[in-house]
Short mmCIF file of C-alpha atoms in Angstrom, two decimals:
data_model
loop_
_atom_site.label_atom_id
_atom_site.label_comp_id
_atom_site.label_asym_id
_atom_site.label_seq_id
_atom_site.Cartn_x
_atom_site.Cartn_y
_atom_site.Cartn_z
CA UNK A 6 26.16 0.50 12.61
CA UNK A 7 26.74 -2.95 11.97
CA UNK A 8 26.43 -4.55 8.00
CA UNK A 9 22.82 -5.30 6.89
CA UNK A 10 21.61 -8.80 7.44
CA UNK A 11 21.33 -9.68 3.63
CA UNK A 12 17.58 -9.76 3.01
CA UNK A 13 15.49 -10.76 -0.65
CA UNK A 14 14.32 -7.52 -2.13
CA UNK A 15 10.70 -6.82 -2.82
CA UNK A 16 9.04 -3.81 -5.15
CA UNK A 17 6.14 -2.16 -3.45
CA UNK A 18 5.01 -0.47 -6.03
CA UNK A 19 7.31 2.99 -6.24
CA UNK A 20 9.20 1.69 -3.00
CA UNK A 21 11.87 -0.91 -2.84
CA UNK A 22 11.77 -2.99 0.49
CA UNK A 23 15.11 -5.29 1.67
CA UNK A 24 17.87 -6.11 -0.37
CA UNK A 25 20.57 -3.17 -0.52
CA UNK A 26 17.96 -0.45 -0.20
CA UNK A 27 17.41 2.34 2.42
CA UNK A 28 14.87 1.21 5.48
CA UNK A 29 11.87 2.31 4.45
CA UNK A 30 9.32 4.04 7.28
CA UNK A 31 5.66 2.80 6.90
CA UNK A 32 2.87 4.26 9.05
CA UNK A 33 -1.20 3.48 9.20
CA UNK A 34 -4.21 5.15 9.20
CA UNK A 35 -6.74 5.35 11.91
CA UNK A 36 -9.72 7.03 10.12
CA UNK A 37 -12.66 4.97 8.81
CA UNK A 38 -11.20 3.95 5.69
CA UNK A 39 -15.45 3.80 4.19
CA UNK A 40 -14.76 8.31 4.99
CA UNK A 41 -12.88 8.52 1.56
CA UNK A 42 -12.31 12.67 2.71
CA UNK A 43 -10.91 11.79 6.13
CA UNK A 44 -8.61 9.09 4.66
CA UNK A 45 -7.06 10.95 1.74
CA UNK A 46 -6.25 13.80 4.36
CA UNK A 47 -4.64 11.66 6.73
CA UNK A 48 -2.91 9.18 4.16
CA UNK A 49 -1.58 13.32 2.28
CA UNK A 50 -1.00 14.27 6.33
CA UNK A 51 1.68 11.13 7.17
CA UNK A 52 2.98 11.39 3.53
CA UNK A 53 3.68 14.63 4.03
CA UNK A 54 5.71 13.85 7.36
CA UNK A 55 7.75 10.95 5.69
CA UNK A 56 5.94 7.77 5.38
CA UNK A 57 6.98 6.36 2.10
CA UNK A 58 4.26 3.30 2.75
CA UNK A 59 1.03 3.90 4.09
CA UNK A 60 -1.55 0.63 5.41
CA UNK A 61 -5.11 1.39 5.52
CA UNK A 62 -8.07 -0.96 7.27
CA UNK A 63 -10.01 -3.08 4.37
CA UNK A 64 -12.54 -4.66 6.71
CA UNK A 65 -16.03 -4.21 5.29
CA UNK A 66 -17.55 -3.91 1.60
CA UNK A 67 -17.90 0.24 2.50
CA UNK A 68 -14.08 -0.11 2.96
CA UNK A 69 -13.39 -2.28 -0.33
CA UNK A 70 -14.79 -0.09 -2.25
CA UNK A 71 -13.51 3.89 -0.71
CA UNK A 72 -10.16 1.87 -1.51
CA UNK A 73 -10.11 2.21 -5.30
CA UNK A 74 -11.52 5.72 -4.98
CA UNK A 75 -8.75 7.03 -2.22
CA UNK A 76 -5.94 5.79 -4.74
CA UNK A 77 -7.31 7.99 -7.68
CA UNK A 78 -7.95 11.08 -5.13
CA UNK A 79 -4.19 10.78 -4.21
CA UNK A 80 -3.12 10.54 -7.58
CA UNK A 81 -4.98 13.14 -8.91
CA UNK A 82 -3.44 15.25 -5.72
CA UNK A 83 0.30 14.18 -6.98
CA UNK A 84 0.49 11.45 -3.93
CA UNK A 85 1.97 8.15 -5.28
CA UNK A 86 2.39 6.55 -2.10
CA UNK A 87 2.24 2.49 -1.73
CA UNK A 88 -1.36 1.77 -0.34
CA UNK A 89 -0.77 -1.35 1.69
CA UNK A 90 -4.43 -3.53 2.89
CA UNK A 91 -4.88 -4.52 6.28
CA UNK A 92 -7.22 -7.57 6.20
CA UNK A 93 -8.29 -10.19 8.59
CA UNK A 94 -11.31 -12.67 8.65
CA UNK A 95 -12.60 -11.86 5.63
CA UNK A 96 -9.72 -10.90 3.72
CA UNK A 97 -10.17 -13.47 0.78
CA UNK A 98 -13.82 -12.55 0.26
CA UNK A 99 -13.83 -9.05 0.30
CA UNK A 100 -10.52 -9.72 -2.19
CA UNK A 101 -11.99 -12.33 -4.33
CA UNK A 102 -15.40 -9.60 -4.73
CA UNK A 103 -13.81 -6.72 -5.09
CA UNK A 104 -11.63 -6.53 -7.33
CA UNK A 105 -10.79 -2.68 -8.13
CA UNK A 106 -9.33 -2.52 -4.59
CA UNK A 107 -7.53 -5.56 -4.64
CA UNK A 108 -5.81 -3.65 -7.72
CA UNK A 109 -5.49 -0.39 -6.48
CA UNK A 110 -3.38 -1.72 -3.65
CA UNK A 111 0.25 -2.15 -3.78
CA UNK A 112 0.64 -5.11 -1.42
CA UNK A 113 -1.93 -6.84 1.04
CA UNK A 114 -1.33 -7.90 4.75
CA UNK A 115 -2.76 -10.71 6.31
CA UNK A 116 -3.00 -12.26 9.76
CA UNK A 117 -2.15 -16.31 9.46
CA UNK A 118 -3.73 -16.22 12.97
CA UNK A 119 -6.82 -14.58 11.48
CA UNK A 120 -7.43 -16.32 8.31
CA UNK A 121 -9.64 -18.90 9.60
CA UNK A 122 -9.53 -21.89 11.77
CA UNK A 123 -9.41 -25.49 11.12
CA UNK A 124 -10.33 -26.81 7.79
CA UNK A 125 -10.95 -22.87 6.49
CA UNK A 126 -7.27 -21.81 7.37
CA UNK A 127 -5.19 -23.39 4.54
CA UNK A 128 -8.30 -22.75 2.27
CA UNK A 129 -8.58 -19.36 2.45
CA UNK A 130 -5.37 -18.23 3.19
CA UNK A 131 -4.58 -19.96 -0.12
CA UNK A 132 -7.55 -17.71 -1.82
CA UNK A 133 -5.71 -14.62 -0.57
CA UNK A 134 -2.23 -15.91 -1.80
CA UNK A 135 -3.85 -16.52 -5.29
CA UNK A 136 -5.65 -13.69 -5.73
CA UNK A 137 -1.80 -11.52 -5.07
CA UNK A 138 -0.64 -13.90 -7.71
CA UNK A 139 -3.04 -12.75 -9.83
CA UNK A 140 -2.81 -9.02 -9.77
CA UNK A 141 1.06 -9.71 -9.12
CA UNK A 142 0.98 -8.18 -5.46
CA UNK A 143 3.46 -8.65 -2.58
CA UNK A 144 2.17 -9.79 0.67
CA UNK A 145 3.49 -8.87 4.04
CA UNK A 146 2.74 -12.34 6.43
CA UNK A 147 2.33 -10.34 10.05
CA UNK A 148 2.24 -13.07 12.71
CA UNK A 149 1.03 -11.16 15.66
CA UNK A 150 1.20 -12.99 19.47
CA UNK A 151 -2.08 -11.14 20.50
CA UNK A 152 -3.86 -13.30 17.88
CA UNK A 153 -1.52 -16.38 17.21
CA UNK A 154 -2.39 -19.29 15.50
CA UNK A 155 -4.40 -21.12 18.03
CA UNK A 156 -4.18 -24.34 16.33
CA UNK A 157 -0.79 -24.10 15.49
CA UNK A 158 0.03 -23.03 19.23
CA UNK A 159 -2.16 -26.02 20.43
CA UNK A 160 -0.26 -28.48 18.33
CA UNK A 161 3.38 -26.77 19.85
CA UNK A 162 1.95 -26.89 23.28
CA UNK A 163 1.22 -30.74 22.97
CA UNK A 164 4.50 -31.72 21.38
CA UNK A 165 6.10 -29.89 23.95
CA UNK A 166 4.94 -31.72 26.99
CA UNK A 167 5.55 -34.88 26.12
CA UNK A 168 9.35 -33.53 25.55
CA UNK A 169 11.38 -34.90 28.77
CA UNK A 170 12.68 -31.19 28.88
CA UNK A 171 9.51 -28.93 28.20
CA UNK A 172 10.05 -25.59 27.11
CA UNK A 173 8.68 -22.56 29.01
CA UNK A 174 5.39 -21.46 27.73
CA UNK A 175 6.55 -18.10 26.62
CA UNK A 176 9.53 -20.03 24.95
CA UNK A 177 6.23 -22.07 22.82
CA UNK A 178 4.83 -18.93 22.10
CA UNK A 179 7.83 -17.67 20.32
CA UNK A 180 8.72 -20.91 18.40
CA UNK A 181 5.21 -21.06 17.51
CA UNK A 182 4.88 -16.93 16.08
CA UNK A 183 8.49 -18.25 14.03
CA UNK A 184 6.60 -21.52 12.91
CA UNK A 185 3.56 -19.53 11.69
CA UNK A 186 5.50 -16.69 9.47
CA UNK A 187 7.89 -19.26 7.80
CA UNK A 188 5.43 -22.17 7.32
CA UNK A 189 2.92 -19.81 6.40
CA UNK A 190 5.60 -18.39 3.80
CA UNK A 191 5.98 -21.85 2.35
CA UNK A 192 2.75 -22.60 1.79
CA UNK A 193 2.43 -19.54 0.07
CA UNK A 194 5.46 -20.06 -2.39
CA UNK A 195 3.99 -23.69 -3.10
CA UNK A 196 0.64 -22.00 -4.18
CA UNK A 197 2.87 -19.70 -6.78
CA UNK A 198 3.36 -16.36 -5.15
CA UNK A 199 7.14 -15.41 -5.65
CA UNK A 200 9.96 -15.53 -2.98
CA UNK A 201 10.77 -11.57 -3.62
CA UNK A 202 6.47 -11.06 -3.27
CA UNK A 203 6.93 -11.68 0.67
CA UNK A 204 7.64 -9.48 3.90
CA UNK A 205 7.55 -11.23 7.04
CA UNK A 206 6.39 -10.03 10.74
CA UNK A 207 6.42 -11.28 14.31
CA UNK A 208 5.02 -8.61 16.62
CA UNK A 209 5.22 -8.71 20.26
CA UNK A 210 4.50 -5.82 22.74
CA UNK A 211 7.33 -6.78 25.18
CA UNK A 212 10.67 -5.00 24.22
CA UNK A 213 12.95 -8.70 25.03
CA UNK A 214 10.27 -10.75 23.78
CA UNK A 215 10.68 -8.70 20.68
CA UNK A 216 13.95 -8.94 20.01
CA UNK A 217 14.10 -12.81 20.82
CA UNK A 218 11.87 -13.34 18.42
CA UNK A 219 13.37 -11.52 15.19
CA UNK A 220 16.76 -12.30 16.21
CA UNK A 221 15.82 -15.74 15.45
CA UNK A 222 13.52 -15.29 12.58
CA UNK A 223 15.93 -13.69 10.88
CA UNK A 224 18.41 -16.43 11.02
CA UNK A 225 16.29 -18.64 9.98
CA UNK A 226 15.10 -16.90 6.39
CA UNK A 227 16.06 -14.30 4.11
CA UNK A 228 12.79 -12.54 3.50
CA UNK A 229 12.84 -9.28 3.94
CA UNK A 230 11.17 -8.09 7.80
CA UNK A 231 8.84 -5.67 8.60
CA UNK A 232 9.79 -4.62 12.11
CA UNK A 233 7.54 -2.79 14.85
CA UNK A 234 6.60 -3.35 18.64
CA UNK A 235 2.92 -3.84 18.72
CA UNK A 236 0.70 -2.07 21.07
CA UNK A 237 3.27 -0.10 22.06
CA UNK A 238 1.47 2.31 23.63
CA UNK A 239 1.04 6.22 24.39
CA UNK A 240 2.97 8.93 24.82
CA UNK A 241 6.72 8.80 26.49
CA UNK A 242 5.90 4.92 27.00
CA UNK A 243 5.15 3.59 23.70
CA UNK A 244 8.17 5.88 22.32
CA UNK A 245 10.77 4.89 24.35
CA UNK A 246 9.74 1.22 24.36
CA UNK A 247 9.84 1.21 20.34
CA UNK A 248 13.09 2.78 20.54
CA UNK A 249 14.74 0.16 22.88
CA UNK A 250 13.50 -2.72 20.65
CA UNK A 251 14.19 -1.65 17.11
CA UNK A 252 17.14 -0.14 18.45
CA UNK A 253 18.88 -2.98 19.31
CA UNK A 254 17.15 -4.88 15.78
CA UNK A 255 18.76 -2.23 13.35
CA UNK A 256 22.08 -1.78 14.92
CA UNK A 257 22.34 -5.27 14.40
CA UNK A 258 21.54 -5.53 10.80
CA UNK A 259 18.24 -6.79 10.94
CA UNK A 260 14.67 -4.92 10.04
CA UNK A 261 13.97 -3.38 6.64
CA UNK A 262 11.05 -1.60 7.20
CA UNK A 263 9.63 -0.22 10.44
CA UNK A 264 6.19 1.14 12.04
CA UNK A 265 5.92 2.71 15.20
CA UNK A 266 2.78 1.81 16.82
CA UNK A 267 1.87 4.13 18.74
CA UNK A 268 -1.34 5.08 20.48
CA UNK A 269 -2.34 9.26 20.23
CA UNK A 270 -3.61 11.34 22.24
CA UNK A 271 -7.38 12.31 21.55
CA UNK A 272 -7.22 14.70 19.05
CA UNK A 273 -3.30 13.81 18.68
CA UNK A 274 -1.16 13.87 15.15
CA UNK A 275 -1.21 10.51 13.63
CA UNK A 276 2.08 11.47 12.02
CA UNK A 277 4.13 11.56 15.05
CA UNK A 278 4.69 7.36 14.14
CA UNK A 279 5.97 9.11 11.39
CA UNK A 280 8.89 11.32 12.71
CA UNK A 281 9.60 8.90 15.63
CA UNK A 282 10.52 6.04 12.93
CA UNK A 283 12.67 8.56 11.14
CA UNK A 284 14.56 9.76 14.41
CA UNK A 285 15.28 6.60 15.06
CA UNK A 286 17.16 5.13 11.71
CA UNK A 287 18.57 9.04 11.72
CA UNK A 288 20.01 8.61 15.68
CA UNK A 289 21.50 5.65 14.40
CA UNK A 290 22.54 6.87 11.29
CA UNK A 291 20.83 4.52 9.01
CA UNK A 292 19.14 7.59 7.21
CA UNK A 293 18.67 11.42 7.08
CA UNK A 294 15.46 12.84 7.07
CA UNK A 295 15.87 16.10 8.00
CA UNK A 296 18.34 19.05 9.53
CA UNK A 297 19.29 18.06 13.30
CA UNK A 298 19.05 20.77 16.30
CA UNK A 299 21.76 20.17 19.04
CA UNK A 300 20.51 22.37 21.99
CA UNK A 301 21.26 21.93 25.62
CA UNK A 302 19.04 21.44 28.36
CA UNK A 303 19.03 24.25 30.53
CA UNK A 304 20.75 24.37 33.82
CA UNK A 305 21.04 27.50 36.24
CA UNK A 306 23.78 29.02 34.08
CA UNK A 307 21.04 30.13 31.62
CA UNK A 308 19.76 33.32 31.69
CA UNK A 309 16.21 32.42 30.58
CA UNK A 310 14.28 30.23 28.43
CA UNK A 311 15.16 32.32 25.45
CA UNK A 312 17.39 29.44 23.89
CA UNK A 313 14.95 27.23 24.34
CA UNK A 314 12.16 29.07 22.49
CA UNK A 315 14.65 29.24 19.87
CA UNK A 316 15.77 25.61 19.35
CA UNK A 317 12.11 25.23 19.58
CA UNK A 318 11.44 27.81 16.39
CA UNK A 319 14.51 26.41 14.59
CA UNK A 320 13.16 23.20 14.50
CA UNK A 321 10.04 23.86 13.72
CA UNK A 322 11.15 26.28 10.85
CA UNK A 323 13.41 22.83 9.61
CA UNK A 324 10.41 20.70 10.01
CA UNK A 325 7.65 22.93 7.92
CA UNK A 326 10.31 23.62 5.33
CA UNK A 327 11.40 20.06 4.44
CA UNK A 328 8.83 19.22 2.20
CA UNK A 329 9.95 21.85 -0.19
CA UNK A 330 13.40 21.72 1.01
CA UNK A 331 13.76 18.09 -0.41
CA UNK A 332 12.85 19.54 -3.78
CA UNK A 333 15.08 22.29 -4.21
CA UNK A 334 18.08 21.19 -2.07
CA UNK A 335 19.54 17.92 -2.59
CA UNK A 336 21.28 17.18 0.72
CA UNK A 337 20.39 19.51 3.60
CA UNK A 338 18.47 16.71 5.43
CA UNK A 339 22.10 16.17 6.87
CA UNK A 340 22.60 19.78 8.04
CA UNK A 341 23.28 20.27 11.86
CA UNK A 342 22.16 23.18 13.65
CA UNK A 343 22.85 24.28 17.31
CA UNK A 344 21.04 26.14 19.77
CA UNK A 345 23.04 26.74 23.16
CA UNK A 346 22.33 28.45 26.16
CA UNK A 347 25.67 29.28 27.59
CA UNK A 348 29.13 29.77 27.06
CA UNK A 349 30.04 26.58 28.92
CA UNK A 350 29.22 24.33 25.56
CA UNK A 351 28.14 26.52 23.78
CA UNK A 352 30.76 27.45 21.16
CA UNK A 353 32.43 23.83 21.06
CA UNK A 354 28.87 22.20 19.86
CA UNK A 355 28.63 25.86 17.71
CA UNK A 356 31.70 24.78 15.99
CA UNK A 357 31.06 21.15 15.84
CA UNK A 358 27.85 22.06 13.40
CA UNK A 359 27.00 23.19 10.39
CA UNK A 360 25.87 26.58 11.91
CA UNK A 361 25.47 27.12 15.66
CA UNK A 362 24.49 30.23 17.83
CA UNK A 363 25.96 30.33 21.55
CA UNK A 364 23.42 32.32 23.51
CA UNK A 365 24.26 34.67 26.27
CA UNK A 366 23.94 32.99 30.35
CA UNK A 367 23.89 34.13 33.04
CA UNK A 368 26.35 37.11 33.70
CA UNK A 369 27.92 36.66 30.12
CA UNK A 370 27.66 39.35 28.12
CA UNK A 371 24.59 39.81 26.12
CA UNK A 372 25.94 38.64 22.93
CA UNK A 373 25.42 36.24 20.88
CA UNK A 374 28.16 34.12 18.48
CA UNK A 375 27.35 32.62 15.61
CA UNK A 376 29.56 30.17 14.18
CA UNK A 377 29.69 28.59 10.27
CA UNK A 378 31.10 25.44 9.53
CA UNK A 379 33.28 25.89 12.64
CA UNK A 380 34.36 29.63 12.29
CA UNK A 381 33.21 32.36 13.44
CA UNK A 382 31.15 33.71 11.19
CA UNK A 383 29.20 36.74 13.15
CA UNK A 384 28.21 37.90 16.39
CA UNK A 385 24.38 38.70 17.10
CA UNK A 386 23.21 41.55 19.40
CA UNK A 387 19.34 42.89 19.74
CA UNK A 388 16.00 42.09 20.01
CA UNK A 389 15.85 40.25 16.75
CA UNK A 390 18.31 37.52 17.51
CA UNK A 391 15.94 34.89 16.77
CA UNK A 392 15.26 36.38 12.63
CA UNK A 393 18.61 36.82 12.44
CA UNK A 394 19.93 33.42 13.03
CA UNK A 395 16.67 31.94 11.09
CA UNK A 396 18.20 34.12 8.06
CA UNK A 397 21.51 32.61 8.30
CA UNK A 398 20.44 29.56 8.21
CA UNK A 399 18.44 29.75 4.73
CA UNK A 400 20.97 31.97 3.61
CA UNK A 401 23.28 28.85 3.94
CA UNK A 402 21.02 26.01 2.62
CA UNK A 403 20.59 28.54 -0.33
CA UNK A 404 24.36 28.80 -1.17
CA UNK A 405 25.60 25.41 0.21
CA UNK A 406 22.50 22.70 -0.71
CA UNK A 407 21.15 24.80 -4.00
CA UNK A 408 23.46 24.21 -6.64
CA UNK A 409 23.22 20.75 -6.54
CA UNK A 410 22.47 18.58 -9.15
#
């Protein structure tokens, strides 16, 4: 991975955003943030997962207040996460009247596009600004392009054709989402709030667009960016199209925080934002969140779908145990496990991880290697194949992750 674009460091209350510090994954709620029961679960659910920031809606006086109460629930439930405010329209009022939540929260976001028009804009975007000043609260400026700055994108659109070379209209749009996160920075330095007390943003749902767009914010400032696609969608779609686009961000230095916005399935986990974001900085290396199963696919070799079952069970085993894991050993979020189905790759990727099984395919005898830090450690026969290798595996976070300081 290519060096960091240097970024200005910002403290979210027990997180540390930019600067030299680990991207940090951020995720948001979807529950009605006024249901003080449903939030805490979900905010403990996608804390749980990984998210070291959480955003919740402020929209409403219902929501204002629930804020101040959600905070103590999650401390009194040993959850000390960063509670970041989503507010547009109304932000400065309900901020200016309430002022427990604006306290509670670690860091507000605001819409420059949705702060007001005309007259109102600079007014009560300033209200917001001095209001973070005064409880000493960074603010994350999120231009989106679904709700630009109309004025702003008016006054672009105007200078641009009387220009004897007029730009493209989607090339406005993008100067004009720049032109609103950096002017709208300014403005908020020259009311007092500190250069390390701002995050910028400039979402787009188009995966080009996208990276157009931060490519040049970020060489034009040194803010630290909150990077995400917006709207990106459900399922396989909104996954793969986050992917491509931060992708190509991060391995070029730029991004210190991410979201994945993705839209769930009815009844879907919220948290899947959650381990998406950390597959991603862990596929490129950035982080490690977790121990990484290397199985194969399955191809007419394999004997059944025995191997997958058990990559399946291996990684959920990983997955349920990390919370605890993280505690008690330092270090085995960069384990690698493999599952394979046959002897064709099976024993080089076996011997490639930290522990790998190579599962009998088709014709091969019904045995089944296991391999430890690339030896041969033991070889698996039975009906228990699957407990066996589970065992091996704790058995080696225990002596190889447990002792260390």
């Amino acid at each position: 991975m290519n060096s960091r674009r240097y970024s200005t460091a910002v403290n979210i209350g027990t997180v540390m955003v930019g600067g030299s510090s680990p991207i940090v994954v951020q995720s948001m709620t979807n529950t009605d943030t006024a249901d003080v029961n449903k939030t805490v679960g979900q905010v403990s659910a996608l804390v749980k997962a990984g998210s070291e920031i959480v955003r919740i809606t402020v929209n409403n006086k219902d929501a204002a207040q629930a804020v101040p109460l959600i905070h103590e629930r999650l401390l009194q439930a040993g959850i000390n996460v960063p509670l970041v405010g989503d507010f547009h329209f109304n932000g400065n009022r309900l901020l200016k009247k309430y002022t427990q939540c604006a306290q509670a929260l670690a860091k507000y976001r605001i819409n420059p596009g949705n702060v007001g028009r005309g007259n109102l804009h600079d007014k009560q975007f300033s209200e917001i600004i001095e209001i973070a000043c005064l409880h000493d609260k960074p603010v994350r400026i999120g231009v989106n392009w679904g709700s630009l700055d109309q004025d702003l994108l008016a006054k672009k659109l105007d200078s641009n054709s009387s220009n004897p070379k007029p730009k493209s209209l989607e090339a406005v749009m993008h100067d004009t989402l720049i032109a609103s996160a950096i002017d709208s920075a300014t403005l908020a330095e020259k009311i007092g709030l500190a250069h390390n007390k701002i995050i910028l943003s400039c979402k787009l749902s188009e995966v080009q667009a996208l990276i157009s767009v931060y490519r040049d914010l970020a060489a034009r400032c040194d803010y630290a960016l909150h990077l995400g696609l917006t709207e990106a969608g459900m399922g396989s779609k909104g996954i793969v199209a986050s992917t491509a686009a931060l992708s190509v961000l991060l391995q070029e230095g730029i991004g210190d925080t991410i979201r994945i916005s993705l839209t769930p399935k009815p009844g879907g986990d919220r948290a899947q934002e959650v381990l998406i974001a950390q597959q991603i900085l862990q596929a490129l290396g950035s982080r490690s969140f977790m121990p990484q199963v290397t199985s194969c696919p399955g191809c007419g070799r394999t004997t059944s779908e025995y191997f997958q079952h058990l990559a399946a069970d291996i990684q959920s085993y990983l997955q349920n145990n990390m919370p605890s894991w993280k505690q008690q050993y330092p270090g085995v979020e960069e384990m690698n496990v493999a599952v394979m189905g046959c002897v064709v790759n099976g024993p080089g990727e076996s011997k490639h991880a930290n522990i790998g099984i190579s599962l009998p395919g088709t014709g091969e005898e019904p045995i089944a290697p296991v391999y430890v830090d690339g030896n041969k450690f033991t070889t698996l026969r039975g009906n228990n194949i699957a407990q066996q290798f589970q065992n091996i595996v704790q058995e080696y976070i225990e002596s190889h992750y447990g002792n260390a300081d």
